[in-house]
Amino acid sequence: TLSATSSKLTFSSQAKMSRPVQARRLEGVDKNIWVEFVKLADTYSTVNLGQGFPDFPPPDFLKEEFTRAFSGEKHMLHQYTRAFGHPPLVKILAQLFGKLLGRDLDPMTNVMVTVGAYQALFCCFQAFVDEGDEVIIIEPFFDCYEPMVKMAGGTPVFIPLRPKAPKDGKLMSSADWKLDPAELASKFSERTKAIVLNSPNNPLGKVFSREELELIADLCVKHDALCISDEVYEWLVYDGKEHVRIASLRGMWDRTVSIGSAGKTFSVTGWKVGWTVGPNRLLQHIRTVHQNSVYHCATAAQEVVAQGFQREFEHYGKPDSYFVQLPKEMQQKRDQLVQSLVAVGMKPIVPEGTYFLVADISEFKSDVPDVPNSDEPYDSRFAKWMVKNKGLAAIPLSAFYCGPHKNNYNSFIRFCFAKEEATLKAADDILQKWKLEKTTP
Ligand code: PMP
């Protein structure tokens, strides 16, 4: 009968619906801060200093190469290229990083191109981390490290950078956030497969000193651990500070994968070109992950990035090098935002690198009262309130801590200052007006 048929149909569709569709490896990694905060910024912000991308154009020479690549005769740029990296790009990367690391690099085995630094990170965790392996992550950390380790079956082990306010009443610097050497040593064990290092660090802008890196390097060597070194902000270092590559330290080349991003290097985050540099004994496994997942990155974008690096290689260290000009301009933008924040009573932590700045919002707590026992960290509610009520988007620092630690540092927000003069001025206007409203009852 009709009713028997329809009840059968209902039953079978219900049976299908009740089967779990989600793989176990996705448990607990479904939330993503960027999805939520990018949507909030799109909906409410008039000034977006949240997500990290420049709103100014990339350098002219790169735009010209871009036009040439697309309008020229090289129609093969529209087709596949070598899976592990377009030959002109891996060649120039090997040349440049060979010079920076002081060793001969083979473009075919010591370099691999990825879909942004994001895919480079993903390849590393998939290639090296087994069930039961521990991976040490330094807090605050670029948020994707944790879910990527978990998806690979590993266990993240967190160690915080601990702040120590300067006594002289000076502004805090990202250098005042340090690892406790004994605490760091206590995190290493025979289960440790790798440590993730991010210098210059997102979100603090900390540039790890040579001594700090040597401490990490010695522990890696002692415990035979790998180092996944995320150096996407390698050119964005200020006040004459030096970016030290951990792969160049004693005993580290053989155990380090260095990761970079054309997005940050040339202010073209939308191109999603990244790379890994390291010994073949590590890169061969990264290639295995790549060939079985992404296989290939956009040829034309790789070609243009190769031209950009070729130009930079020829202008290396000269005043017209983009790697010299960009940090100079960014340092001015940093100082401008520091001034705006100080003027209104937010306490910035002056970053030594990157295009981020973390500020203490304790003085503004009266605007957004605390909700005791709330599941949501205070800074997250503050950032949401700020974008909805003031039109200014920033990211809560707690987003860069693991679940149990989210409330340890919850009165800070992160601003991105890789922005046009007009954007920074508009942010300043919002802050000044806010301050005025607070002081005039
Ligand atoms: N690592 C860090 C520390 C980052 O901040 C970012 C981008 N915000 C990435 C990796 C990802 O870089 P890409 O855009 O090249 O994938």
Tab-separated table of C-alpha atoms and ligand atoms in Angstrom:
chain	number	residue	atom	x	y	z
A	1	THR	CA	0.000	0.000	0.000
A	2	LEU	CA	0.918	3.631	-0.339
A	3	SER	CA	1.321	4.143	3.415
A	4	ALA	CA	3.580	1.096	3.720
A	5	THR	CA	5.786	2.437	0.945
A	6	SER	CA	6.019	5.910	2.451
A	7	SER	CA	6.840	4.565	5.928
A	8	LYS	CA	9.576	2.430	4.345
A	9	LEU	CA	10.947	5.511	2.602
A	10	THR	CA	10.905	7.494	5.814
A	11	PHE	CA	12.603	4.669	7.638
A	12	SER	CA	15.371	4.283	5.089
A	13	SER	CA	16.094	7.999	4.858
A	14	GLN	CA	16.196	8.187	8.659
A	15	ALA	CA	18.571	5.237	8.750
A	16	LYS	CA	20.900	7.051	6.380
A	17	MET	CA	20.655	10.282	8.334
A	18	SER	CA	21.621	8.629	11.607
A	19	ARG	CA	24.970	7.355	10.280
A	20	PRO	CA	27.811	9.581	11.523
A	21	VAL	CA	29.167	11.568	8.612
A	22	GLN	CA	32.015	13.317	10.362
A	23	ALA	CA	35.399	11.631	10.524
A	24	ARG	CA	36.738	11.356	14.072
A	25	ARG	CA	39.743	13.497	13.219
A	26	LEU	CA	37.435	16.503	12.877
A	27	GLU	CA	36.173	16.292	16.431
A	28	GLY	CA	36.907	19.474	18.326
A	29	VAL	CA	38.499	21.294	15.399
A	30	ASP	CA	35.341	22.613	13.735
A	31	LYS	CA	35.405	26.141	15.231
A	32	ASN	CA	37.492	28.755	13.486
A	33	ILE	CA	37.991	32.251	14.798
A	34	TRP	CA	38.473	33.777	11.342
A	35	VAL	CA	35.122	32.620	10.006
A	36	GLU	CA	33.371	34.353	12.907
A	37	PHE	CA	35.436	37.530	13.096
A	38	VAL	CA	35.752	38.071	9.338
A	39	LYS	CA	31.936	37.920	9.140
A	40	LEU	CA	31.582	40.391	12.020
A	41	ALA	CA	34.074	42.751	10.410
A	42	ASP	CA	32.286	42.518	7.042
A	43	THR	CA	28.938	43.235	8.675
A	44	TYR	CA	29.814	46.004	11.127
A	45	SER	CA	33.253	47.502	10.638
A	46	THR	CA	34.012	50.852	9.123
A	47	VAL	CA	37.708	50.316	9.844
A	48	ASN	CA	39.063	46.783	9.724
A	49	LEU	CA	42.311	46.242	11.623
A	50	GLY	CA	41.381	42.616	12.272
A	51	GLN	CA	42.512	39.997	9.767
A	52	GLY	CA	46.142	40.298	8.683
A	53	PHE	CA	46.369	41.608	5.153
A	54	PRO	CA	47.633	44.852	3.633
A	55	ASP	CA	45.057	47.212	2.132
A	56	PHE	CA	47.805	48.946	0.133
A	57	PRO	CA	48.912	47.724	-3.306
A	58	PRO	CA	51.860	45.381	-3.895
A	59	PRO	CA	55.059	46.884	-5.374
A	60	ASP	CA	54.828	48.228	-8.927
A	61	PHE	CA	57.460	45.829	-10.298
A	62	LEU	CA	55.317	42.902	-9.181
A	63	LYS	CA	52.137	44.334	-10.670
A	64	GLU	CA	53.993	44.848	-13.949
A	65	GLU	CA	55.228	41.238	-13.917
A	66	PHE	CA	51.667	40.144	-13.175
A	67	THR	CA	50.309	41.986	-16.222
A	68	ARG	CA	53.129	40.624	-18.384
A	69	ALA	CA	52.504	37.049	-17.237
A	70	PHE	CA	48.843	37.214	-18.136
A	71	SER	CA	48.923	39.263	-21.314
A	72	GLY	CA	52.149	38.010	-22.850
A	73	GLU	CA	53.089	35.221	-25.179
A	74	LYS	CA	53.924	32.689	-22.497
A	75	HIS	CA	50.661	30.803	-22.868
A	76	MET	CA	52.108	27.759	-21.102
A	77	LEU	CA	51.782	29.751	-17.878
A	78	HIS	CA	48.108	28.829	-18.092
A	79	GLN	CA	48.951	25.109	-17.883
A	80	TYR	CA	50.329	22.744	-15.237
A	81	THR	CA	53.927	23.090	-14.234
A	82	ARG	CA	56.208	20.925	-12.077
A	83	ALA	CA	54.202	19.526	-9.137
A	84	PHE	CA	56.714	20.429	-6.418
A	85	GLY	CA	57.277	23.948	-7.654
A	86	HIS	CA	57.561	25.907	-10.897
A	87	PRO	CA	61.260	25.588	-11.889
A	88	PRO	CA	62.041	29.352	-12.038
A	89	LEU	CA	60.583	29.795	-8.540
A	90	VAL	CA	62.338	26.877	-6.822
A	91	LYS	CA	65.601	27.935	-8.504
A	92	ILE	CA	65.524	31.503	-7.217
A	93	LEU	CA	64.295	30.402	-3.774
A	94	ALA	CA	67.215	27.953	-3.567
A	95	GLN	CA	69.614	30.718	-4.577
A	96	LEU	CA	68.279	33.268	-2.097
A	97	PHE	CA	67.822	30.954	0.895
A	98	GLY	CA	71.116	29.236	0.084
A	99	LYS	CA	72.776	32.623	0.510
A	100	LEU	CA	70.825	33.413	3.707
A	101	LEU	CA	71.491	30.009	5.280
A	102	GLY	CA	75.070	29.787	4.080
A	103	ARG	CA	74.743	26.464	2.244
A	104	ASP	CA	74.235	25.140	-1.271
A	105	LEU	CA	70.601	24.291	-1.842
A	106	ASP	CA	69.281	22.005	-4.555
A	107	PRO	CA	66.141	23.631	-6.005
A	108	MET	CA	64.589	20.244	-6.762
A	109	THR	CA	65.046	18.569	-3.376
A	110	ASN	CA	65.573	21.344	-0.798
A	111	VAL	CA	62.638	23.580	-1.799
A	112	MET	CA	58.959	22.859	-2.339
A	113	VAL	CA	56.262	25.367	-3.311
A	114	THR	CA	52.907	25.236	-1.509
A	115	VAL	CA	49.489	26.907	-1.568
A	116	GLY	CA	50.516	29.583	0.906
A	117	ALA	CA	52.338	28.942	4.155
A	118	TYR	CA	49.093	27.380	5.357
A	119	GLN	CA	49.529	24.337	3.109
A	120	ALA	CA	53.216	24.151	3.993
A	121	LEU	CA	52.217	23.826	7.657
A	122	PHE	CA	49.552	21.247	6.852
A	123	CYS	CA	52.061	19.165	4.856
A	124	CYS	CA	54.542	19.245	7.751
A	125	PHE	CA	52.080	17.989	10.345
A	126	GLN	CA	50.724	15.294	8.017
A	127	ALA	CA	54.217	14.217	7.044
A	128	PHE	CA	55.798	14.009	10.499
A	129	VAL	CA	53.155	13.562	13.201
A	130	ASP	CA	51.823	10.148	14.183
A	131	GLU	CA	49.168	9.116	16.703
A	132	GLY	CA	50.624	9.673	20.146
A	133	ASP	CA	53.293	12.126	19.037
A	134	GLU	CA	53.546	15.394	20.920
A	135	VAL	CA	54.129	18.724	19.235
A	136	ILE	CA	55.217	21.710	21.319
A	137	ILE	CA	53.455	24.979	20.487
A	138	ILE	CA	54.511	28.332	21.941
A	139	GLU	CA	51.597	30.526	23.103
A	140	PRO	CA	50.254	32.859	21.848
A	141	PHE	CA	50.318	31.026	18.499
A	142	PHE	CA	48.909	31.361	14.974
A	143	ASP	CA	45.681	29.523	15.611
A	144	CYS	CA	45.809	26.813	12.914
A	145	TYR	CA	48.751	24.957	14.494
A	146	GLU	CA	46.550	23.338	17.128
A	147	PRO	CA	43.844	21.846	14.850
A	148	MET	CA	46.460	20.812	12.290
A	149	VAL	CA	48.384	18.830	14.909
A	150	LYS	CA	45.147	17.258	16.134
A	151	MET	CA	43.981	16.327	12.626
A	152	ALA	CA	47.272	14.505	12.161
A	153	GLY	CA	46.533	12.508	15.335
A	154	GLY	CA	49.115	14.300	17.454
A	155	THR	CA	48.850	15.949	20.858
A	156	PRO	CA	49.709	19.631	21.134
A	157	VAL	CA	51.726	20.586	24.223
A	158	PHE	CA	51.573	24.291	25.026
A	159	ILE	CA	54.159	26.566	26.580
A	160	PRO	CA	53.347	30.246	27.100
A	161	LEU	CA	55.567	33.235	26.543
A	162	ARG	CA	55.446	34.976	29.913
A	163	PRO	CA	55.222	38.775	30.041
A	164	LYS	CA	57.292	40.854	32.424
A	165	ALA	CA	56.416	44.541	32.532
A	166	PRO	CA	59.399	46.896	32.304
A	167	LYS	CA	60.049	48.600	35.638
A	168	ASP	CA	60.820	52.056	34.251
A	169	GLY	CA	57.205	52.705	33.209
A	170	LYS	CA	58.173	52.398	29.541
A	171	LEU	CA	55.802	50.808	27.058
A	172	MET	CA	56.027	47.055	27.015
A	173	SER	CA	57.793	45.501	24.035
A	174	SER	CA	57.168	42.099	22.473
A	175	ALA	CA	60.708	41.312	23.705
A	176	ASP	CA	59.323	41.444	27.279
A	177	TRP	CA	57.408	38.224	26.540
A	178	LYS	CA	59.819	35.371	27.156
A	179	LEU	CA	60.013	31.613	27.479
A	180	ASP	CA	60.993	30.253	30.868
A	181	PRO	CA	63.966	27.993	30.006
A	182	ALA	CA	63.186	25.420	32.721
A	183	GLU	CA	59.522	25.303	31.763
A	184	LEU	CA	60.448	24.852	28.100
A	185	ALA	CA	62.848	22.018	28.938
A	186	SER	CA	60.110	20.323	30.981
A	187	LYS	CA	57.840	20.124	27.904
A	188	PHE	CA	60.311	17.994	25.927
A	189	SER	CA	60.241	14.212	26.331
A	190	GLU	CA	60.706	11.064	24.239
A	191	ARG	CA	57.176	11.671	22.924
A	192	THR	CA	58.119	15.057	21.455
A	193	LYS	CA	58.207	14.827	17.671
A	194	ALA	CA	58.480	18.507	16.879
A	195	ILE	CA	58.277	22.077	18.086
A	196	VAL	CA	56.571	24.808	16.094
A	197	LEU	CA	58.501	28.051	16.099
A	198	ASN	CA	57.039	31.256	14.721
A	199	SER	CA	59.525	34.100	14.615
A	200	PRO	CA	58.638	36.903	14.053
A	201	ASN	CA	55.580	35.804	15.991
A	202	ASN	CA	51.961	36.393	15.116
A	203	PRO	CA	50.188	37.862	17.167
A	204	LEU	CA	52.780	39.518	19.475
A	205	GLY	CA	55.338	40.549	16.898
A	206	LYS	CA	58.087	38.992	18.998
A	207	VAL	CA	61.384	38.413	17.179
A	208	PHE	CA	63.157	35.605	19.001
A	209	SER	CA	66.734	36.479	19.920
A	210	ARG	CA	69.679	34.296	18.961
A	211	GLU	CA	69.973	33.151	22.597
A	212	GLU	CA	66.298	32.149	22.736
A	213	LEU	CA	66.652	30.247	19.476
A	214	GLU	CA	69.798	28.509	20.713
A	215	LEU	CA	67.881	27.342	23.758
A	216	ILE	CA	65.197	25.823	21.517
A	217	ALA	CA	67.810	24.387	19.153
A	218	ASP	CA	69.728	22.678	21.977
A	219	LEU	CA	66.541	21.028	23.230
A	220	CYS	CA	65.641	19.868	19.708
A	221	VAL	CA	69.065	18.296	19.296
A	222	LYS	CA	69.001	16.740	22.776
A	223	HIS	CA	65.581	15.150	22.232
A	224	ASP	CA	65.998	14.451	18.513
A	225	ALA	CA	62.959	16.629	17.753
A	226	LEU	CA	62.100	18.408	14.523
A	227	CYS	CA	61.527	22.143	14.212
A	228	ILE	CA	58.735	23.493	12.025
A	229	SER	CA	59.818	27.078	11.636
A	230	ASP	CA	57.102	29.430	10.415
A	231	GLU	CA	58.987	32.492	9.179
A	232	VAL	CA	56.319	34.171	7.057
A	233	TYR	CA	57.163	37.585	8.558
A	234	GLU	CA	60.915	37.164	7.999
A	235	TRP	CA	61.293	40.533	6.202
A	236	LEU	CA	59.139	42.493	8.636
A	237	VAL	CA	61.603	43.215	11.438
A	238	TYR	CA	62.043	46.676	12.984
A	239	ASP	CA	64.441	48.879	14.929
A	240	GLY	CA	67.483	47.221	13.368
A	241	LYS	CA	66.639	43.845	14.952
A	242	GLU	CA	68.022	40.754	13.265
A	243	HIS	CA	65.864	37.880	12.047
A	244	VAL	CA	67.839	34.746	12.910
A	245	ARG	CA	66.948	31.611	10.973
A	246	ILE	CA	66.927	28.645	13.326
A	247	ALA	CA	67.940	26.356	10.441
A	248	SER	CA	71.278	28.198	10.414
A	249	LEU	CA	72.093	27.239	14.017
A	250	ARG	CA	74.354	24.316	14.891
A	251	GLY	CA	72.675	20.929	14.466
A	252	MET	CA	69.447	22.423	13.131
A	253	TRP	CA	69.590	22.215	9.331
A	254	ASP	CA	68.907	18.481	9.312
A	255	ARG	CA	65.887	18.793	11.592
A	256	THR	CA	64.242	22.035	10.454
A	257	VAL	CA	61.679	22.894	7.815
A	258	SER	CA	61.598	26.663	7.214
A	259	ILE	CA	58.312	28.019	5.904
A	260	GLY	CA	57.730	31.267	4.018
A	261	SER	CA	54.942	33.115	2.227
A	262	ALA	CA	54.893	35.353	-0.833
A	263	GLY	CA	51.676	36.768	0.611
A	264	LYS	CA	53.583	38.481	3.429
A	265	THR	CA	56.831	38.954	1.500
A	266	PHE	CA	55.317	40.905	-1.405
A	267	SER	CA	52.008	42.059	0.128
A	268	VAL	CA	49.954	39.702	-2.051
A	269	THR	CA	48.129	37.517	0.476
A	270	GLY	CA	45.471	36.552	-2.094
A	271	TRP	CA	47.972	34.799	-4.368
A	272	LYS	CA	48.527	32.030	-1.836
A	273	VAL	CA	52.084	31.141	-2.790
A	274	GLY	CA	54.229	29.699	-0.015
A	275	TRP	CA	57.221	27.386	0.302
A	276	THR	CA	59.177	24.996	2.469
A	277	VAL	CA	62.974	24.906	2.615
A	278	GLY	CA	64.850	22.068	4.280
A	279	PRO	CA	66.919	18.896	3.911
A	280	ASN	CA	65.732	16.267	1.462
A	281	ARG	CA	65.347	13.751	4.311
A	282	LEU	CA	62.417	15.903	5.533
A	283	LEU	CA	61.194	17.403	2.277
A	284	GLN	CA	60.761	14.017	0.594
A	285	HIS	CA	57.889	13.297	3.009
A	286	ILE	CA	56.388	16.740	2.533
A	287	ARG	CA	56.396	16.030	-1.200
A	288	THR	CA	54.489	12.787	-0.531
A	289	VAL	CA	51.710	14.687	1.253
A	290	HIS	CA	51.657	17.373	-1.434
A	291	GLN	CA	51.504	14.928	-4.368
A	292	ASN	CA	48.603	13.104	-2.726
A	293	SER	CA	46.542	16.134	-1.846
A	294	VAL	CA	47.105	19.430	-3.650
A	295	TYR	CA	49.620	18.118	-6.197
A	296	HIS	CA	50.131	21.471	-7.865
A	297	CYS	CA	49.975	25.231	-7.245
A	298	ALA	CA	48.863	27.932	-9.712
A	299	THR	CA	51.583	28.288	-12.351
A	300	ALA	CA	51.121	31.964	-13.217
A	301	ALA	CA	51.255	33.081	-9.577
A	302	GLN	CA	54.481	31.095	-9.112
A	303	GLU	CA	55.969	32.668	-12.228
A	304	VAL	CA	55.272	36.200	-11.019
A	305	VAL	CA	56.615	35.477	-7.525
A	306	ALA	CA	59.757	34.036	-9.161
A	307	GLN	CA	60.222	37.304	-11.078
A	308	GLY	CA	59.722	39.258	-7.859
A	309	PHE	CA	62.400	37.240	-6.067
A	310	GLN	CA	64.735	37.537	-9.043
A	311	ARG	CA	64.428	41.319	-8.808
A	312	GLU	CA	64.936	41.270	-5.033
A	313	PHE	CA	67.954	38.977	-5.349
A	314	GLU	CA	69.577	41.509	-7.665
A	315	HIS	CA	68.719	44.435	-5.339
A	316	TYR	CA	69.505	42.567	-2.125
A	317	GLY	CA	70.343	44.956	0.748
A	318	LYS	CA	70.119	48.022	-1.523
A	319	PRO	CA	67.890	50.970	-0.609
A	320	ASP	CA	65.442	50.278	-3.458
A	321	SER	CA	64.917	46.653	-2.387
A	322	TYR	CA	61.324	45.958	-1.335
A	323	PHE	CA	62.719	43.951	1.577
A	324	VAL	CA	64.391	47.160	2.758
A	325	GLN	CA	61.559	49.558	1.926
A	326	LEU	CA	58.611	47.570	3.265
A	327	PRO	CA	59.879	47.239	6.875
A	328	LYS	CA	60.793	50.942	6.877
A	329	GLU	CA	57.261	51.912	5.905
A	330	MET	CA	55.735	49.378	8.246
A	331	GLN	CA	57.767	50.626	11.184
A	332	GLN	CA	56.276	54.090	10.638
A	333	LYS	CA	52.785	52.625	10.536
A	334	ARG	CA	53.519	50.701	13.728
A	335	ASP	CA	54.632	53.903	15.460
A	336	GLN	CA	51.575	55.747	14.232
A	337	LEU	CA	49.208	53.125	15.647
A	338	VAL	CA	51.194	52.995	18.899
A	339	GLN	CA	50.696	56.753	19.238
A	340	SER	CA	46.965	56.555	18.517
A	341	LEU	CA	46.514	53.847	21.125
A	342	VAL	CA	48.634	55.537	23.789
A	343	ALA	CA	46.716	58.781	23.297
A	344	VAL	CA	43.428	57.093	24.173
A	345	GLY	CA	44.721	54.958	27.027
A	346	MET	CA	45.116	51.543	25.429
A	347	LYS	CA	48.523	50.128	26.280
A	348	PRO	CA	50.243	48.780	23.183
A	349	ILE	CA	52.940	46.119	23.359
A	350	VAL	CA	55.396	47.501	20.816
A	351	PRO	CA	56.127	44.724	18.309
A	352	GLU	CA	59.680	44.062	17.077
A	353	GLY	CA	58.318	42.532	13.873
A	354	THR	CA	55.262	41.402	11.806
A	355	TYR	CA	52.353	43.639	10.968
A	356	PHE	CA	50.505	43.076	14.196
A	357	LEU	CA	50.315	44.898	17.462
A	358	VAL	CA	48.691	43.661	20.667
A	359	ALA	CA	47.177	46.234	23.033
A	360	ASP	CA	46.019	46.022	26.637
A	361	ILE	CA	42.382	47.134	26.904
A	362	SER	CA	42.078	47.076	30.719
A	363	GLU	CA	41.383	50.829	30.813
A	364	PHE	CA	38.364	50.331	28.589
A	365	LYS	CA	36.736	47.651	30.715
A	366	SER	CA	34.068	50.021	32.039
A	367	ASP	CA	32.561	50.161	28.526
A	368	VAL	CA	32.082	46.409	28.351
A	369	PRO	CA	31.429	45.026	31.834
A	370	ASP	CA	32.662	41.579	32.780
A	371	VAL	CA	30.141	38.728	32.838
A	372	PRO	CA	31.259	36.434	35.652
A	373	ASN	CA	31.466	32.722	34.753
A	374	SER	CA	30.929	33.420	31.059
A	375	ASP	CA	32.307	30.757	28.712
A	376	GLU	CA	33.488	33.456	26.367
A	377	PRO	CA	36.797	35.120	27.236
A	378	TYR	CA	36.484	38.811	28.082
A	379	ASP	CA	38.600	40.042	25.163
A	380	SER	CA	36.386	38.190	22.704
A	381	ARG	CA	33.266	39.917	24.014
A	382	PHE	CA	35.151	43.195	24.001
A	383	ALA	CA	36.240	42.796	20.356
A	384	LYS	CA	32.684	41.926	19.300
A	385	TRP	CA	31.295	44.903	21.213
A	386	MET	CA	33.911	47.193	19.682
A	387	VAL	CA	33.168	46.246	16.085
A	388	LYS	CA	29.405	46.475	16.622
A	389	ASN	CA	29.425	49.743	18.594
A	390	LYS	CA	32.500	51.559	17.324
A	391	GLY	CA	32.936	50.070	13.857
A	392	LEU	CA	36.546	49.130	14.627
A	393	ALA	CA	37.551	45.498	14.031
A	394	ALA	CA	40.373	43.762	15.927
A	395	ILE	CA	41.018	40.172	17.059
A	396	PRO	CA	40.968	39.007	20.700
A	397	LEU	CA	44.312	37.685	21.943
A	398	SER	CA	42.580	34.680	23.557
A	399	ALA	CA	42.042	33.346	20.011
A	400	PHE	CA	45.765	32.597	20.009
A	401	TYR	CA	45.675	30.398	23.123
A	402	CYS	CA	44.483	26.819	23.596
A	403	GLY	CA	41.088	26.233	25.262
A	404	PRO	CA	42.189	25.908	28.913
A	405	HIS	CA	44.522	28.931	28.645
A	406	LYS	CA	42.113	31.334	26.932
A	407	ASN	CA	41.349	33.179	30.126
A	408	ASN	CA	44.982	33.659	31.174
A	409	TYR	CA	45.572	36.677	28.936
A	410	ASN	CA	42.105	37.952	28.158
A	411	SER	CA	42.391	41.734	28.271
A	412	PHE	CA	44.309	42.197	25.026
A	413	ILE	CA	43.293	42.666	21.411
A	414	ARG	CA	45.364	42.401	18.244
A	415	PHE	CA	45.424	45.095	15.570
A	416	CYS	CA	46.889	44.764	12.078
A	417	PHE	CA	48.728	47.922	10.991
A	418	ALA	CA	49.546	46.873	7.403
A	419	LYS	CA	47.133	49.559	6.290
A	420	GLU	CA	46.992	52.709	4.163
A	421	GLU	CA	47.514	56.058	5.834
A	422	ALA	CA	43.781	56.804	5.431
A	423	THR	CA	42.785	53.576	7.216
A	424	LEU	CA	45.082	54.280	10.165
A	425	LYS	CA	43.768	57.844	10.335
A	426	ALA	CA	40.164	56.566	10.341
A	427	ALA	CA	41.056	54.195	13.205
A	428	ASP	CA	42.614	57.114	15.070
A	429	ASP	CA	39.420	59.162	14.584
A	430	ILE	CA	37.307	56.364	16.059
A	431	LEU	CA	39.624	56.006	19.061
A	432	GLN	CA	39.773	59.751	19.731
A	433	LYS	CA	35.995	60.071	19.579
A	434	TRP	CA	35.620	57.105	21.903
A	435	LYS	CA	38.031	58.611	24.387
A	436	LEU	CA	36.110	61.886	24.307
A	437	GLU	CA	32.814	60.109	24.984
A	438	LYS	CA	34.408	58.382	27.956
A	439	THR	CA	35.713	61.612	29.483
A	440	THR	CA	32.672	63.825	28.845
A	441	PRO	CA	29.716	62.507	30.864
B	1	PMP	N1	51.769	31.552	9.451
B	1	PMP	C1	51.483	32.694	10.087
B	1	PMP	C2	52.183	33.001	11.368
B	1	PMP	C3	50.557	33.589	9.553
B	1	PMP	O1	50.274	34.727	10.209
B	1	PMP	C4	49.916	33.268	8.326
B	1	PMP	C5	48.894	34.182	7.688
B	1	PMP	N2	48.182	34.976	8.528
B	1	PMP	C6	50.246	32.060	7.710
B	1	PMP	C7	51.176	31.228	8.292
B	1	PMP	C8	49.586	31.643	6.429
B	1	PMP	O2	50.189	32.257	5.338
B	1	PMP	P1	49.607	32.145	3.858
B	1	PMP	O3	48.644	33.255	3.664
B	1	PMP	O4	50.816	32.248	2.974
B	1	PMP	O5	48.963	30.802	3.737
